[in-house]
């Protein structure tokens, strides 16, 4: 069993290529971004430099990066859990949006509960909202075999209308000029960690990072996580080995919903004065991109979210200093998804590397046998 | 109840049916695109993106080429381009279709806003530039027949294309050699390949045909339904088209019926808005109907599998211990 030095397994090569592909995807998408800047800008070189380094040029911009990163962590975790169990539930977007409404309905109550408990109760109600949203497509798929992709997309449209109704109707603060709820009670607010030039970084990012560790534990160290990954990799095998696929999907949706609820509550109660989203935020889609970039590994979600928040901040700065619209980042994001999801990319060279490696392993084994040593009995395929 | 009694006379009128025909145009065209995809087993949620891109390209095309025909061609080519990119990544680079579909849809969504801003300096719509629209056609004899004239005459040219497209799709799928290839690739790619059919090429061709239909649907949105492009204007019509073709199991003539059904729900939603019914709830109607439709087809498919799949199940179960040991 003892593995010799210098011997590499196929899994290791596959992992290496996953990393190479992620790096390649980021490089290609950034080059694409440069191309777009060249098309749209009248001073491309300065704009590209701004795009590359803007978030690091001042403390307030760096704080902005951290603020932008916080909600991304939560939605990415939700998507990680769903995708690990091979559930193509795309309602994370709607769930995050609804959770914000559900939790805001509690957060706006004055003199409701003392400080930490008010936030906790609001977050729980937020989770409940998200649970309802995420469970509907999952249950429709399980009970009626309805295509979960289209169902969850339809859910997003329905929830957009519902949210618009809530914020213009029952939940609107009539005494305020814009469409928004009442002011979030101070007892429900998340504490501010530090304030850099008016950019207040709230506790949400810390909660998010803690959640990443928890999600990593859930996916890689618990029974549920093992079952979910089995379902994700091979549903047929999972079914035959006695795993209750329905239970895994429902449980996965529940956990994902909890991340959505917590994320939406921390975002609203940390950053905003009132809940004022009259449209879904797009964080759900961002979560998909980050989860793909991180290969569904919750710990890699942290750098993934940092990357997206970095280019978002850059784009915001660019938006102020030049005539480049912020949508450039959303365009580039999709390129990242496509590049990473393209399994055929580099597959030829990966297969070559695997074959070459197998040959080398065989040679090493043969040599070892010649010498009469204990040949490594098993070289993992 | 009063709402209902107000709604009824609106529904049983020639104007209502005429609106249904108009509203159904993009749904029918997209359903045809989805039918071709379904028959070839390469259905994609990117019809939405194809439609949106052709909507923008068509409008800008008429404006830049200064001719209607030029715009129409550019719009359709734009849609086919999206179809080809999707096809290349899906078929040749083996990309997981749901992810690719979402990414392409979002890409088009934001890229159209980006282009709009770069080219004409606005993010919301293209109403400031001069663009041409599809003409409306009055059919000579039919227009004088009382009810039928109101319904079928005076519609946009694309609407007649949509009616035509149903027969074209039916012809392609069931009467042409290409359709035979498409269906055989859809049923069983290995068998098709063994008969010398180039599976990848056939799939790409079906993407191109889908792209053509979706392109027309998109142009209807920005060159007929409204006279300019607004951001995210397709708003789920692509998905509704997919639902229609899935309900019809990929049969164009049936898909037409389901597309009309979705169009009715959309027009009823519009009418409800006019009757002071909370418009957000009225807006939900087409999407709710779509979900219900998906549940009905889904459970029907499941039942079929249960009926026909029992013997197969046993076989697999018998083989299971072998695989484990």
mmCIF file of C-alpha atoms in Angstrom, chain B residues 25-27 29-30 51 54 158 212-222:
data_model
loop_
_atom_site.group_PDB
_atom_site.id
_atom_site.type_symbol
_atom_site.label_atom_id
_atom_site.label_comp_id
_atom_site.label_asym_id
_atom_site.label_seq_id
_atom_site.Cartn_x
_atom_site.Cartn_y
_atom_site.Cartn_z
ATOM 1 C CA UNK B 25 -46.537 34.939 -31.306
ATOM 2 C CA UNK B 26 -43.220 34.791 -29.407
ATOM 3 C CA UNK B 27 -44.471 31.850 -27.339
ATOM 4 C CA UNK B 29 -42.117 30.609 -32.189
ATOM 5 C CA UNK B 30 -40.117 29.739 -29.098
ATOM 6 C CA UNK B 51 -34.589 35.863 -28.071
ATOM 7 C CA UNK B 54 -32.002 39.029 -31.420
ATOM 8 C CA UNK B 158 -44.155 37.930 -37.575
ATOM 9 C CA UNK B 212 -33.695 30.818 -36.264
ATOM 10 C CA UNK B 213 -37.127 30.410 -34.660
ATOM 11 C CA UNK B 214 -36.017 32.020 -31.402
ATOM 12 C CA UNK B 215 -34.534 34.880 -33.416
ATOM 13 C CA UNK B 216 -37.889 35.613 -35.028
ATOM 14 C CA UNK B 217 -39.534 35.437 -31.604
ATOM 15 C CA UNK B 218 -37.048 37.939 -30.212
ATOM 16 C CA UNK B 219 -37.510 40.311 -33.124
ATOM 17 C CA UNK B 220 -41.248 40.243 -32.521
ATOM 18 C CA UNK B 221 -40.618 41.543 -29.002
ATOM 19 C CA UNK B 222 -38.649 44.612 -29.997
#
